């Protein structure tokens, strides 16, 4: 059954208005929207997050799953006009123009990817890695059931020696990839070479 929540678009803010918000202390910019009853960990959301965005339900579901073990922050999508200082404040240690969806205490930056079919999984994971984030692949929009064997095969392709760019460098540089399937987080590590 499809979620028919009413989408309420936030008013458009000028770059100067956004910069004013980014200049505030982080404790003012992020507010708690969820506390996990068992772990006590929280999901914090930036005041400029567009809750009417098409991918927001997936990002929120994944953030709540991470909160079962670690604090999690839902980041804003910063545009090209944002100053270097604002970017460094919201995304410390991340390269310019990257906008990973989440940051966690335990895993660092996470980018939520919800491909429509399994053929897009590796490309989506590579896109997350290019932003300096661990990919979390969800089953929330995919057109088929992701069974355990398929998840293992796709994870192997992400970590595979064949997943390289034209210079021979790995397209997926993180040592772990996460999946959010049937409401559960699954975490896989790159096998170590001996």
PDB file of C-alpha atoms in Angstrom:
ATOM      1  CA  UNK A   1       0.000   0.000   0.000  1.00  0.00           C
ATOM      2  CA  UNK A   2       1.422   3.344  -1.049  1.00  0.00           C
ATOM      3  CA  UNK A   3       2.029   6.093   1.486  1.00  0.00           C
ATOM      4  CA  UNK A   4      -0.144   9.075   0.583  1.00  0.00           C
ATOM      5  CA  UNK A   5       1.326  11.619   2.954  1.00  0.00           C
ATOM      6  CA  UNK A   6       0.707  15.198   2.000  1.00  0.00           C
ATOM      7  CA  UNK A   7       3.806  16.802   0.556  1.00  0.00           C
ATOM      8  CA  UNK A   8       4.435  20.224   1.991  1.00  0.00           C
ATOM      9  CA  UNK A   9       7.126  22.098   0.130  1.00  0.00           C
ATOM     10  CA  UNK A  10       9.309  24.417   2.128  1.00  0.00           C
ATOM     11  CA  UNK A  11       9.460  27.999   0.916  1.00  0.00           C
ATOM     12  CA  UNK A  12      12.402  28.758  -1.383  1.00  0.00           C
ATOM     13  CA  UNK A  13      15.165  30.502   0.483  1.00  0.00           C
ATOM     14  CA  UNK A  14      17.731  32.803  -1.053  1.00  0.00           C
ATOM     15  CA  UNK A  15      21.418  31.842  -0.865  1.00  0.00           C
ATOM     16  CA  UNK A  16      21.873  34.580   1.774  1.00  0.00           C
ATOM     17  CA  UNK A  17      19.055  33.132   3.903  1.00  0.00           C
ATOM     18  CA  UNK A  18      20.598  29.654   3.673  1.00  0.00           C
ATOM     19  CA  UNK A  19      24.034  31.011   4.583  1.00  0.00           C
ATOM     20  CA  UNK A  20      22.487  32.683   7.637  1.00  0.00           C
ATOM     21  CA  UNK A  21      21.141  29.289   8.742  1.00  0.00           C
ATOM     22  CA  UNK A  22      24.467  27.540   8.029  1.00  0.00           C
ATOM     23  CA  UNK A  23      26.264  30.163  10.158  1.00  0.00           C
ATOM     24  CA  UNK A  24      24.229  29.122  13.221  1.00  0.00           C
ATOM     25  CA  UNK A  25      25.641  26.569  15.688  1.00  0.00           C
ATOM     26  CA  UNK A  26      24.991  22.973  14.592  1.00  0.00           C
ATOM     27  CA  UNK A  27      22.839  22.463  17.684  1.00  0.00           C
ATOM     28  CA  UNK A  28      20.411  25.017  16.207  1.00  0.00           C
ATOM     29  CA  UNK A  29      20.569  23.625  12.664  1.00  0.00           C
ATOM     30  CA  UNK A  30      19.682  20.030  13.579  1.00  0.00           C
ATOM     31  CA  UNK A  31      16.659  18.940  15.593  1.00  0.00           C
ATOM     32  CA  UNK A  32      15.767  15.521  16.993  1.00  0.00           C
ATOM     33  CA  UNK A  33      12.953  13.875  15.028  1.00  0.00           C
ATOM     34  CA  UNK A  34      13.212  10.312  16.359  1.00  0.00           C
ATOM     35  CA  UNK A  35      14.683   8.505  19.375  1.00  0.00           C
ATOM     36  CA  UNK A  36      15.015   4.741  19.224  1.00  0.00           C
ATOM     37  CA  UNK A  37      13.218   3.234  22.212  1.00  0.00           C
ATOM     38  CA  UNK A  38      15.771   0.444  22.737  1.00  0.00           C
ATOM     39  CA  UNK A  39      19.137   2.088  21.994  1.00  0.00           C
ATOM     40  CA  UNK A  40      18.293   5.645  23.032  1.00  0.00           C
ATOM     41  CA  UNK A  41      20.108   6.864  19.902  1.00  0.00           C
ATOM     42  CA  UNK A  42      18.565   9.738  17.981  1.00  0.00           C
ATOM     43  CA  UNK A  43      17.889  10.800  14.413  1.00  0.00           C
ATOM     44  CA  UNK A  44      18.720  14.472  13.969  1.00  0.00           C
ATOM     45  CA  UNK A  45      17.426  16.319  10.915  1.00  0.00           C
ATOM     46  CA  UNK A  46      18.777  19.548   9.457  1.00  0.00           C
ATOM     47  CA  UNK A  47      16.220  22.359   9.286  1.00  0.00           C
ATOM     48  CA  UNK A  48      16.806  22.732   5.516  1.00  0.00           C
ATOM     49  CA  UNK A  49      16.046  19.087   4.658  1.00  0.00           C
ATOM     50  CA  UNK A  50      13.298  18.909   2.053  1.00  0.00           C
ATOM     51  CA  UNK A  51      10.809  16.489   3.600  1.00  0.00           C
ATOM     52  CA  UNK A  52       8.719  16.645   0.416  1.00  0.00           C
ATOM     53  CA  UNK A  53      11.566  15.264  -1.738  1.00  0.00           C
ATOM     54  CA  UNK A  54      10.804  11.994  -3.496  1.00  0.00           C
ATOM     55  CA  UNK A  55      13.602  10.121  -1.717  1.00  0.00           C
ATOM     56  CA  UNK A  56      12.901  11.500   1.776  1.00  0.00           C
ATOM     57  CA  UNK A  57      10.800   8.483   2.931  1.00  0.00           C
ATOM     58  CA  UNK A  58      13.674   6.121   2.064  1.00  0.00           C
ATOM     59  CA  UNK A  59      16.250   8.338   3.792  1.00  0.00           C
ATOM     60  CA  UNK A  60      14.099   8.616   6.927  1.00  0.00           C
ATOM     61  CA  UNK A  61      13.467   4.849   7.089  1.00  0.00           C
ATOM     62  CA  UNK A  62      17.188   4.130   6.800  1.00  0.00           C
ATOM     63  CA  UNK A  63      18.075   6.808   9.377  1.00  0.00           C
ATOM     64  CA  UNK A  64      15.673   5.237  11.870  1.00  0.00           C
ATOM     65  CA  UNK A  65      17.264   1.831  11.250  1.00  0.00           C
ATOM     66  CA  UNK A  66      20.740   3.231  11.975  1.00  0.00           C
ATOM     67  CA  UNK A  67      19.382   4.826  15.172  1.00  0.00           C
ATOM     68  CA  UNK A  68      18.929   1.307  16.528  1.00  0.00           C
ATOM     69  CA  UNK A  69      22.700   1.344  17.132  1.00  0.00           C
ATOM     70  CA  UNK A  70      24.114   4.850  16.579  1.00  0.00           C
ATOM     71  CA  UNK A  71      23.153   8.506  16.381  1.00  0.00           C
ATOM     72  CA  UNK A  72      22.302   9.577  12.853  1.00  0.00           C
ATOM     73  CA  UNK A  73      22.019  12.967  11.140  1.00  0.00           C
ATOM     74  CA  UNK A  74      19.926  13.633   8.016  1.00  0.00           C
ATOM     75  CA  UNK A  75      21.913  16.185   6.035  1.00  0.00           C
ATOM     76  CA  UNK A  76      20.655  18.973   3.789  1.00  0.00           C
ATOM     77  CA  UNK A  77      21.388  18.937   0.063  1.00  0.00           C
ATOM     78  CA  UNK A  78      23.717  21.917  -0.223  1.00  0.00           C
ATOM     79  CA  UNK A  79      23.763  23.646  -3.585  1.00  0.00           C
ATOM     80  CA  UNK A  80      26.782  24.891  -5.538  1.00  0.00           C
ATOM     81  CA  UNK A  81      26.332  28.417  -4.162  1.00  0.00           C
ATOM     82  CA  UNK A  82      27.008  27.407  -0.561  1.00  0.00           C
ATOM     83  CA  UNK A  83      30.223  28.820   0.833  1.00  0.00           C
ATOM     84  CA  UNK A  84      33.241  26.719   1.657  1.00  0.00           C
ATOM     85  CA  UNK A  85      32.820  27.541   5.379  1.00  0.00           C
ATOM     86  CA  UNK A  86      29.196  26.354   5.390  1.00  0.00           C
ATOM     87  CA  UNK A  87      30.130  23.119   3.617  1.00  0.00           C
ATOM     88  CA  UNK A  88      32.977  22.381   6.023  1.00  0.00           C
ATOM     89  CA  UNK A  89      30.645  22.948   8.963  1.00  0.00           C
ATOM     90  CA  UNK A  90      27.893  20.585   7.730  1.00  0.00           C
ATOM     91  CA  UNK A  91      30.189  18.091   5.968  1.00  0.00           C
ATOM     92  CA  UNK A  92      33.532  18.026   7.810  1.00  0.00           C
ATOM     93  CA  UNK A  93      36.120  15.887   6.077  1.00  0.00           C
ATOM     94  CA  UNK A  94      34.123  15.409   2.874  1.00  0.00           C
ATOM     95  CA  UNK A  95      35.169  16.606  -0.567  1.00  0.00           C
ATOM     96  CA  UNK A  96      33.641  19.628  -2.253  1.00  0.00           C
ATOM     97  CA  UNK A  97      30.166  19.378  -3.771  1.00  0.00           C
ATOM     98  CA  UNK A  98      29.415  16.024  -2.128  1.00  0.00           C
ATOM     99  CA  UNK A  99      26.041  15.707  -0.389  1.00  0.00           C
ATOM    100  CA  UNK A 100      25.817  12.353   1.427  1.00  0.00           C
ATOM    101  CA  UNK A 101      22.333  11.830   2.846  1.00  0.00           C
ATOM    102  CA  UNK A 102      23.361  10.752   6.348  1.00  0.00           C
ATOM    103  CA  UNK A 103      26.157  10.890   8.882  1.00  0.00           C
ATOM    104  CA  UNK A 104      26.450   8.440  11.757  1.00  0.00           C
ATOM    105  CA  UNK A 105      28.677   8.258  14.811  1.00  0.00           C
ATOM    106  CA  UNK A 106      29.600   4.642  14.082  1.00  0.00           C
ATOM    107  CA  UNK A 107      29.941   4.479  10.272  1.00  0.00           C
ATOM    108  CA  UNK A 108      30.613   8.036   9.150  1.00  0.00           C
ATOM    109  CA  UNK A 109      28.895   9.239   5.986  1.00  0.00           C
ATOM    110  CA  UNK A 110      26.146   7.147   4.389  1.00  0.00           C
ATOM    111  CA  UNK A 111      24.429   7.720   1.058  1.00  0.00           C
ATOM    112  CA  UNK A 112      21.022   6.100   0.560  1.00  0.00           C
ATOM    113  CA  UNK A 113      20.461   4.566  -2.866  1.00  0.00           C
ATOM    114  CA  UNK A 114      17.120   3.106  -3.920  1.00  0.00           C
ATOM    115  CA  UNK A 115      17.563   1.646  -7.416  1.00  0.00           C
ATOM    116  CA  UNK A 116      14.539   0.621  -9.452  1.00  0.00           C
ATOM    117  CA  UNK A 117      16.194  -2.622 -10.607  1.00  0.00           C
ATOM    118  CA  UNK A 118      19.190  -4.783  -9.725  1.00  0.00           C
ATOM    119  CA  UNK A 119      21.128  -3.704 -12.829  1.00  0.00           C
ATOM    120  CA  UNK A 120      21.593  -0.244 -11.282  1.00  0.00           C
ATOM    121  CA  UNK A 121      22.924  -1.395  -7.902  1.00  0.00           C
ATOM    122  CA  UNK A 122      26.666  -1.271  -8.676  1.00  0.00           C
ATOM    123  CA  UNK A 123      26.406   2.127 -10.374  1.00  0.00           C
ATOM    124  CA  UNK A 124      24.422   3.473  -7.393  1.00  0.00           C
ATOM    125  CA  UNK A 125      27.028   2.147  -4.951  1.00  0.00           C
ATOM    126  CA  UNK A 126      29.819   3.732  -6.989  1.00  0.00           C
ATOM    127  CA  UNK A 127      27.954   7.055  -6.901  1.00  0.00           C
ATOM    128  CA  UNK A 128      27.783   6.918  -3.096  1.00  0.00           C
ATOM    129  CA  UNK A 129      31.476   6.084  -2.869  1.00  0.00           C
ATOM    130  CA  UNK A 130      32.334   9.044  -5.122  1.00  0.00           C
ATOM    131  CA  UNK A 131      30.761  11.246  -2.445  1.00  0.00           C
ATOM    132  CA  UNK A 132      32.992   9.750   0.240  1.00  0.00           C
ATOM    133  CA  UNK A 133      30.143   7.725   1.725  1.00  0.00           C
ATOM    134  CA  UNK A 134      29.266   4.110   2.378  1.00  0.00           C
ATOM    135  CA  UNK A 135      26.420   3.030   0.104  1.00  0.00           C
ATOM    136  CA  UNK A 136      23.256   1.693   1.660  1.00  0.00           C
ATOM    137  CA  UNK A 137      21.174   0.025  -1.046  1.00  0.00           C
ATOM    138  CA  UNK A 138      17.457  -0.204  -0.264  1.00  0.00           C
ATOM    139  CA  UNK A 139      14.721  -2.451  -1.582  1.00  0.00           C
ATOM    140  CA  UNK A 140      12.148   0.341  -1.220  1.00  0.00           C
ATOM    141  CA  UNK A 141      11.740   1.085  -4.950  1.00  0.00           C
ATOM    142  CA  UNK A 142      13.218  -1.981  -6.623  1.00  0.00           C
ATOM    143  CA  UNK A 143      11.000  -3.934  -8.986  1.00  0.00           C
ATOM    144  CA  UNK A 144      11.901  -7.379  -7.620  1.00  0.00           C
ATOM    145  CA  UNK A 145      12.440  -9.183  -4.335  1.00  0.00           C
ATOM    146  CA  UNK A 146      16.042  -9.043  -3.141  1.00  0.00           C
ATOM    147  CA  UNK A 147      16.842 -12.488  -1.829  1.00  0.00           C
ATOM    148  CA  UNK A 148      19.951 -13.172   0.255  1.00  0.00           C
ATOM    149  CA  UNK A 149      21.785 -14.929  -2.596  1.00  0.00           C
ATOM    150  CA  UNK A 150      21.182 -11.967  -4.930  1.00  0.00           C
ATOM    151  CA  UNK A 151      22.373  -9.501  -2.276  1.00  0.00           C
ATOM    152  CA  UNK A 152      25.596 -11.500  -1.873  1.00  0.00           C
ATOM    153  CA  UNK A 153      26.127 -11.595  -5.650  1.00  0.00           C
ATOM    154  CA  UNK A 154      25.563  -7.848  -6.002  1.00  0.00           C
ATOM    155  CA  UNK A 155      27.820  -7.120  -3.030  1.00  0.00           C
ATOM    156  CA  UNK A 156      30.527  -9.226  -4.675  1.00  0.00           C
ATOM    157  CA  UNK A 157      30.133  -7.165  -7.879  1.00  0.00           C
ATOM    158  CA  UNK A 158      30.485  -3.909  -5.924  1.00  0.00           C
ATOM    159  CA  UNK A 159      33.754  -5.121  -4.322  1.00  0.00           C
ATOM    160  CA  UNK A 160      34.909  -6.926  -7.475  1.00  0.00           C
ATOM    161  CA  UNK A 161      38.242  -6.319  -9.187  1.00  0.00           C
ATOM    162  CA  UNK A 162      36.205  -5.678 -12.358  1.00  0.00           C
ATOM    163  CA  UNK A 163      34.518  -2.630 -10.773  1.00  0.00           C
ATOM    164  CA  UNK A 164      37.304  -0.268 -11.882  1.00  0.00           C
ATOM    165  CA  UNK A 165      37.496   3.005 -13.790  1.00  0.00           C
ATOM    166  CA  UNK A 166      39.532   3.610 -16.958  1.00  0.00           C
ATOM    167  CA  UNK A 167      42.644   4.363 -14.880  1.00  0.00           C
ATOM    168  CA  UNK A 168      42.362   0.994 -13.124  1.00  0.00           C
ATOM    169  CA  UNK A 169      41.259   2.450  -9.788  1.00  0.00           C
ATOM    170  CA  UNK A 170      38.421   0.901  -7.840  1.00  0.00           C
ATOM    171  CA  UNK A 171      35.058   2.613  -8.396  1.00  0.00           C
ATOM    172  CA  UNK A 172      33.920   1.628  -4.898  1.00  0.00           C
ATOM    173  CA  UNK A 173      36.589   2.678  -2.412  1.00  0.00           C
ATOM    174  CA  UNK A 174      34.808   1.962   0.862  1.00  0.00           C
ATOM    175  CA  UNK A 175      35.492  -1.297   2.708  1.00  0.00           C
ATOM    176  CA  UNK A 176      31.852  -1.929   3.518  1.00  0.00           C
ATOM    177  CA  UNK A 177      28.488  -1.704   1.814  1.00  0.00           C
ATOM    178  CA  UNK A 178      25.159  -1.738   3.609  1.00  0.00           C
ATOM    179  CA  UNK A 179      21.731  -2.910   2.509  1.00  0.00           C
ATOM    180  CA  UNK A 180      18.305  -1.970   3.865  1.00  0.00           C
ATOM    181  CA  UNK A 181      16.047  -4.888   2.940  1.00  0.00           C
ATOM    182  CA  UNK A 182      12.646  -5.702   4.412  1.00  0.00           C
ATOM    183  CA  UNK A 183      13.211  -3.014   7.046  1.00  0.00           C
ATOM    184  CA  UNK A 184      16.527  -4.456   8.273  1.00  0.00           C
ATOM    185  CA  UNK A 185      20.089  -3.197   7.894  1.00  0.00           C
ATOM    186  CA  UNK A 186      22.577  -5.707   6.523  1.00  0.00           C
ATOM    187  CA  UNK A 187      26.302  -4.884   6.524  1.00  0.00           C
ATOM    188  CA  UNK A 188      28.994  -6.502   4.398  1.00  0.00           C
ATOM    189  CA  UNK A 189      32.752  -5.936   4.521  1.00  0.00           C
ATOM    190  CA  UNK A 190      35.256  -6.200   1.710  1.00  0.00           C
ATOM    191  CA  UNK A 191      37.246  -9.399   2.156  1.00  0.00           C
ATOM    192  CA  UNK A 192      40.864  -8.745   3.057  1.00  0.00           C
ATOM    193  CA  UNK A 193      43.610  -9.821   0.665  1.00  0.00           C
ATOM    194  CA  UNK A 194      46.269 -12.067   2.200  1.00  0.00           C
TER     195      UNK A 194
END
